[in-house]
PDB file of C-alpha atoms in Angstrom:
ATOM      1  CA  MET A   1     212.992 153.068 151.179  1.00  0.00           C
ATOM      2  CA  ILE A   2     215.284 152.409 148.218  1.00  0.00           C
ATOM      3  CA  GLY A   3     212.932 154.229 145.835  1.00  0.00           C
ATOM      4  CA  ARG A   4     212.752 157.291 148.111  1.00  0.00           C
ATOM      5  CA  ILE A   5     216.537 157.388 148.536  1.00  0.00           C
ATOM      6  CA  ASP A   6     217.034 157.158 144.749  1.00  0.00           C
ATOM      7  CA  GLU A   7     214.474 159.905 144.195  1.00  0.00           C
ATOM      8  CA  ILE A   8     216.360 162.197 146.615  1.00  0.00           C
ATOM      9  CA  ARG A   9     219.759 161.238 145.131  1.00  0.00           C
ATOM     10  CA  LYS A  10     218.609 162.309 141.654  1.00  0.00           C
ATOM     11  CA  THR A  11     217.928 165.809 142.990  1.00  0.00           C
ATOM     12  CA  GLY A  12     221.485 166.040 144.369  1.00  0.00           C
ATOM     13  CA  ASN A  13     220.232 165.985 147.927  1.00  0.00           C
ATOM     14  CA  SER A  14     220.331 163.581 150.894  1.00  0.00           C
ATOM     15  CA  ILE A  15     217.884 162.187 153.420  1.00  0.00           C
ATOM     16  CA  GLY A  16     218.004 160.852 156.980  1.00  0.00           C
ATOM     17  CA  GLY A  17     215.869 158.281 158.715  1.00  0.00           C
ATOM     18  CA  VAL A  18     215.404 155.899 161.611  1.00  0.00           C
ATOM     19  CA  VAL A  19     216.766 152.383 162.163  1.00  0.00           C
ATOM     20  CA  GLU A  20     214.753 150.138 164.475  1.00  0.00           C
ATOM     21  CA  CYS A  21     216.578 147.257 166.124  1.00  0.00           C
ATOM     22  CA  VAL A  22     214.822 144.413 167.915  1.00  0.00           C
ATOM     23  CA  ALA A  23     216.623 142.002 170.275  1.00  0.00           C
ATOM     24  CA  ARG A  24     214.626 138.901 171.174  1.00  0.00           C
ATOM     25  CA  ASN A  25     215.197 136.361 173.950  1.00  0.00           C
ATOM     26  CA  VAL A  26     217.307 138.713 176.059  1.00  0.00           C
ATOM     27  CA  PRO A  27     217.314 137.393 179.623  1.00  0.00           C
ATOM     28  CA  ALA A  28     215.908 139.481 182.438  1.00  0.00           C
ATOM     29  CA  GLY A  29     218.454 141.047 184.774  1.00  0.00           C
ATOM     30  CA  LEU A  30     221.014 142.619 182.397  1.00  0.00           C
ATOM     31  CA  GLY A  31     222.062 146.136 183.345  1.00  0.00           C
ATOM     32  CA  ALA A  32     222.007 148.082 186.582  1.00  0.00           C
ATOM     33  CA  PRO A  33     219.723 150.656 188.202  1.00  0.00           C
ATOM     34  CA  VAL A  34     222.273 153.485 188.254  1.00  0.00           C
ATOM     35  CA  PHE A  35     225.656 153.671 186.482  1.00  0.00           C
ATOM     36  CA  ASP A  36     225.460 150.777 184.037  1.00  0.00           C
ATOM     37  CA  LYS A  37     221.840 151.163 182.965  1.00  0.00           C
ATOM     38  CA  LEU A  38     221.229 148.982 179.942  1.00  0.00           C
ATOM     39  CA  GLU A  39     219.442 151.677 177.963  1.00  0.00           C
ATOM     40  CA  ALA A  40     222.216 154.183 178.750  1.00  0.00           C
ATOM     41  CA  GLU A  41     224.861 151.764 177.502  1.00  0.00           C
ATOM     42  CA  LEU A  42     222.839 151.063 174.342  1.00  0.00           C
ATOM     43  CA  ALA A  43     222.362 154.796 173.796  1.00  0.00           C
ATOM     44  CA  LYS A  44     226.060 155.504 174.290  1.00  0.00           C
ATOM     45  CA  ALA A  45     227.012 152.806 171.785  1.00  0.00           C
ATOM     46  CA  CYS A  46     224.462 153.815 169.156  1.00  0.00           C
ATOM     47  CA  MET A  47     224.970 157.561 169.557  1.00  0.00           C
ATOM     48  CA  SER A  48     228.686 157.050 168.904  1.00  0.00           C
ATOM     49  CA  LEU A  49     227.851 156.009 165.334  1.00  0.00           C
ATOM     50  CA  PRO A  50     228.466 158.616 162.633  1.00  0.00           C
ATOM     51  CA  ALA A  51     225.420 160.767 161.769  1.00  0.00           C
ATOM     52  CA  SER A  52     223.335 159.479 164.716  1.00  0.00           C
ATOM     53  CA  LYS A  53     221.193 162.203 166.260  1.00  0.00           C
ATOM     54  CA  GLY A  54     218.543 160.500 168.371  1.00  0.00           C
ATOM     55  CA  PHE A  55     217.875 157.380 170.431  1.00  0.00           C
ATOM     56  CA  GLU A  56     214.645 155.847 171.719  1.00  0.00           C
ATOM     57  CA  VAL A  57     213.726 152.755 173.722  1.00  0.00           C
ATOM     58  CA  GLY A  58     210.240 151.260 173.614  1.00  0.00           C
ATOM     59  CA  SER A  59     207.564 153.951 173.370  1.00  0.00           C
ATOM     60  CA  GLY A  60     210.318 156.563 173.023  1.00  0.00           C
ATOM     61  CA  PHE A  61     209.433 160.206 172.499  1.00  0.00           C
ATOM     62  CA  PRO A  62     205.747 159.567 171.661  1.00  0.00           C
ATOM     63  CA  GLY A  63     205.460 157.896 175.064  1.00  0.00           C
ATOM     64  CA  THR A  64     206.009 161.264 176.719  1.00  0.00           C
ATOM     65  CA  LEU A  65     202.588 162.347 175.471  1.00  0.00           C
ATOM     66  CA  LEU A  66     200.825 159.584 177.416  1.00  0.00           C
ATOM     67  CA  THR A  67     199.653 159.840 181.004  1.00  0.00           C
ATOM     68  CA  GLY A  68     201.180 157.618 183.652  1.00  0.00           C
ATOM     69  CA  ILE A  69     198.227 155.221 183.676  1.00  0.00           C
ATOM     70  CA  GLU A  70     198.329 154.981 179.872  1.00  0.00           C
ATOM     71  CA  HIS A  71     202.079 154.377 179.788  1.00  0.00           C
ATOM     72  CA  ASN A  72     202.404 152.019 182.771  1.00  0.00           C
ATOM     73  CA  ASP A  73     203.053 148.461 181.703  1.00  0.00           C
ATOM     74  CA  PRO A  74     201.328 146.038 184.087  1.00  0.00           C
ATOM     75  CA  PHE A  75     202.922 142.676 184.789  1.00  0.00           C
ATOM     76  CA  TYR A  76     201.053 139.400 184.432  1.00  0.00           C
ATOM     77  CA  ILE A  77     201.820 135.679 184.451  1.00  0.00           C
ATOM     78  CA  ASP A  78     201.577 134.056 181.001  1.00  0.00           C
ATOM     79  CA  GLU A  79     200.364 130.526 180.216  1.00  0.00           C
ATOM     80  CA  ASP A  80     203.916 129.183 180.735  1.00  0.00           C
ATOM     81  CA  GLY A  81     204.173 130.730 184.207  1.00  0.00           C
ATOM     82  CA  ARG A  82     206.556 133.512 183.135  1.00  0.00           C
ATOM     83  CA  THR A  83     206.225 137.086 184.367  1.00  0.00           C
ATOM     84  CA  ARG A  84     205.543 139.319 181.361  1.00  0.00           C
ATOM     85  CA  THR A  85     204.401 142.859 180.600  1.00  0.00           C
ATOM     86  CA  LYS A  86     201.133 143.553 178.780  1.00  0.00           C
ATOM     87  CA  THR A  87     202.319 146.180 176.257  1.00  0.00           C
ATOM     88  CA  ASN A  88     206.146 146.324 176.372  1.00  0.00           C
ATOM     89  CA  ARG A  89     206.024 150.127 176.177  1.00  0.00           C
ATOM     90  CA  SER A  90     209.276 149.997 178.127  1.00  0.00           C
ATOM     91  CA  GLY A  91     210.961 148.326 175.167  1.00  0.00           C
ATOM     92  CA  GLY A  92     212.221 145.434 177.283  1.00  0.00           C
ATOM     93  CA  ILE A  93     214.089 147.608 179.803  1.00  0.00           C
ATOM     94  CA  GLN A  94     212.757 148.949 183.099  1.00  0.00           C
ATOM     95  CA  GLY A  95     214.777 150.879 185.650  1.00  0.00           C
ATOM     96  CA  GLY A  96     217.970 150.272 183.649  1.00  0.00           C
ATOM     97  CA  ILE A  97     217.557 146.488 183.719  1.00  0.00           C
ATOM     98  CA  SER A  98     216.263 144.107 181.025  1.00  0.00           C
ATOM     99  CA  ASN A  99     212.910 142.609 181.993  1.00  0.00           C
ATOM    100  CA  GLY A 100     212.911 139.580 179.675  1.00  0.00           C
ATOM    101  CA  GLU A 101     210.676 141.163 177.041  1.00  0.00           C
ATOM    102  CA  THR A 102     211.837 141.967 173.518  1.00  0.00           C
ATOM    103  CA  ILE A 103     214.196 144.957 173.508  1.00  0.00           C
ATOM    104  CA  VAL A 104     213.160 147.564 170.944  1.00  0.00           C
ATOM    105  CA  ILE A 105     215.343 150.586 170.173  1.00  0.00           C
ATOM    106  CA  ARG A 106     215.357 153.195 167.432  1.00  0.00           C
ATOM    107  CA  VAL A 107     218.274 155.332 166.282  1.00  0.00           C
ATOM    108  CA  ALA A 108     217.726 158.470 164.190  1.00  0.00           C
ATOM    109  CA  PHE A 109     220.302 159.440 161.564  1.00  0.00           C
ATOM    110  CA  LYS A 110     220.652 162.851 159.964  1.00  0.00           C
ATOM    111  CA  PRO A 111     220.909 163.419 156.216  1.00  0.00           C
ATOM    112  CA  THR A 112     224.488 163.333 154.948  1.00  0.00           C
ATOM    113  CA  SER A 113     226.053 166.792 154.820  1.00  0.00           C
ATOM    114  CA  THR A 114     227.965 166.311 151.598  1.00  0.00           C
ATOM    115  CA  ILE A 115     225.492 166.660 148.743  1.00  0.00           C
ATOM    116  CA  ALA A 116     225.749 167.294 145.008  1.00  0.00           C
ATOM    117  CA  ARG A 117     224.477 170.865 145.313  1.00  0.00           C
ATOM    118  CA  SER A 118     226.275 174.116 145.845  1.00  0.00           C
ATOM    119  CA  GLN A 119     226.323 175.097 149.520  1.00  0.00           C
ATOM    120  CA  GLU A 120     227.329 178.253 151.342  1.00  0.00           C
ATOM    121  CA  THR A 121     230.354 178.047 153.613  1.00  0.00           C
ATOM    122  CA  VAL A 122     233.214 180.095 155.052  1.00  0.00           C
ATOM    123  CA  THR A 123     236.915 179.503 154.405  1.00  0.00           C
ATOM    124  CA  ARG A 124     239.558 179.287 157.152  1.00  0.00           C
ATOM    125  CA  ASP A 125     240.390 182.897 156.337  1.00  0.00           C
ATOM    126  CA  GLY A 126     236.825 183.979 157.124  1.00  0.00           C
ATOM    127  CA  VAL A 127     235.745 184.528 153.521  1.00  0.00           C
ATOM    128  CA  GLU A 128     232.223 183.551 152.537  1.00  0.00           C
ATOM    129  CA  THR A 129     232.153 181.252 149.518  1.00  0.00           C
ATOM    130  CA  GLU A 130     230.273 178.395 147.902  1.00  0.00           C
ATOM    131  CA  LEU A 131     231.346 174.769 147.909  1.00  0.00           C
ATOM    132  CA  LEU A 132     230.336 172.104 145.410  1.00  0.00           C
ATOM    133  CA  ALA A 133     231.280 168.611 146.533  1.00  0.00           C
ATOM    134  CA  ARG A 134     232.570 166.174 143.947  1.00  0.00           C
ATOM    135  CA  GLY A 135     232.864 162.403 143.959  1.00  0.00           C
ATOM    136  CA  ARG A 136     230.637 159.646 145.245  1.00  0.00           C
ATOM    137  CA  HIS A 137     228.637 160.416 148.381  1.00  0.00           C
ATOM    138  CA  ASP A 138     225.810 158.410 149.924  1.00  0.00           C
ATOM    139  CA  PRO A 139     222.408 160.109 149.686  1.00  0.00           C
ATOM    140  CA  CYS A 140     221.400 158.256 152.875  1.00  0.00           C
ATOM    141  CA  VAL A 141     223.362 156.458 155.596  1.00  0.00           C
ATOM    142  CA  LEU A 142     220.524 154.109 156.601  1.00  0.00           C
ATOM    143  CA  PRO A 143     221.565 151.119 154.451  1.00  0.00           C
ATOM    144  CA  ARG A 144     225.033 151.271 156.039  1.00  0.00           C
ATOM    145  CA  ALA A 145     223.681 152.105 159.497  1.00  0.00           C
ATOM    146  CA  VAL A 146     221.535 148.977 159.932  1.00  0.00           C
ATOM    147  CA  PRO A 147     224.430 146.523 160.457  1.00  0.00           C
ATOM    148  CA  MET A 148     226.263 149.094 162.594  1.00  0.00           C
ATOM    149  CA  VAL A 149     223.277 149.490 164.932  1.00  0.00           C
ATOM    150  CA  GLU A 150     222.800 145.722 165.097  1.00  0.00           C
ATOM    151  CA  SER A 151     226.491 145.267 165.911  1.00  0.00           C
ATOM    152  CA  MET A 152     226.495 147.904 168.638  1.00  0.00           C
ATOM    153  CA  VAL A 153     223.416 146.367 170.256  1.00  0.00           C
ATOM    154  CA  ALA A 154     224.984 142.894 170.086  1.00  0.00           C
ATOM    155  CA  LEU A 155     228.229 144.172 171.642  1.00  0.00           C
ATOM    156  CA  VAL A 156     226.432 145.903 174.514  1.00  0.00           C
ATOM    157  CA  LEU A 157     224.241 142.865 175.221  1.00  0.00           C
ATOM    158  CA  ALA A 158     227.251 140.513 175.071  1.00  0.00           C
ATOM    159  CA  ASP A 159     229.152 142.802 177.448  1.00  0.00           C
ATOM    160  CA  HIS A 160     226.264 142.808 179.924  1.00  0.00           C
ATOM    161  CA  LEU A 161     225.861 139.023 179.640  1.00  0.00           C
ATOM    162  CA  MET A 162     229.557 138.581 180.448  1.00  0.00           C
ATOM    163  CA  GLN A 163     229.251 140.954 183.415  1.00  0.00           C
ATOM    164  CA  GLN A 164     226.264 139.018 184.729  1.00  0.00           C
ATOM    165  CA  VAL A 165     228.057 135.666 184.375  1.00  0.00           C
ATOM    166  CA  SER A 166     231.227 136.985 186.035  1.00  0.00           C
ATOM    167  CA  GLU A 167     229.217 138.271 189.006  1.00  0.00           C
ATOM    168  CA  HIS A 168     227.865 134.771 189.642  1.00  0.00           C
ATOM    169  CA  ILE A 169     231.056 132.711 189.293  1.00  0.00           C
ATOM    170  CA  GLU A 170     231.747 130.513 192.290  1.00  0.00           C
ATOM    171  CA  PRO A 171     234.855 131.957 194.028  1.00  0.00           C
ATOM    172  CA  SER A 172     236.331 128.489 194.405  1.00  0.00           C
ATOM    173  CA  LEU A 173     236.455 128.192 190.590  1.00  0.00           C
ATOM    174  CA  CYS A 174     238.684 131.247 190.187  1.00  0.00           C
TER     175      CYS A 174
END
């Protein structure tokens, strides 16, 4: 990745890419089937990041090319007696609720707009002109995006954990 980014930087251009984030040991039952769907909350958080343009969970967009029988993720009981899924195509979330499997998301980021090449633009007065940016500009946001995606995922999961705990507090303890 670093070599490709440096290669692009030397041409005065920029490049985008995809950050994959994996959350392990997430308990089953986080989220809701309608308004507080876990994947919707994760998408909202990650799509609020600068330069983000796409969001996928599990099989994501390639999963749309599968048939229902190919994409379905049958449940089974593992050797420890836990209910699991065979493929985790759902990315750890089914029907808006975590299922106990590893959560896998991907966030796509566009190339940075400010590059070291002349670009066509229009002034506030409606005059066509060219703009050449000066100064230091990242040729790719991915190195900076990784900790931001991880943080957003952690915040959403922590929020849902707190919601789940608060829903099960004994009223006499309040």
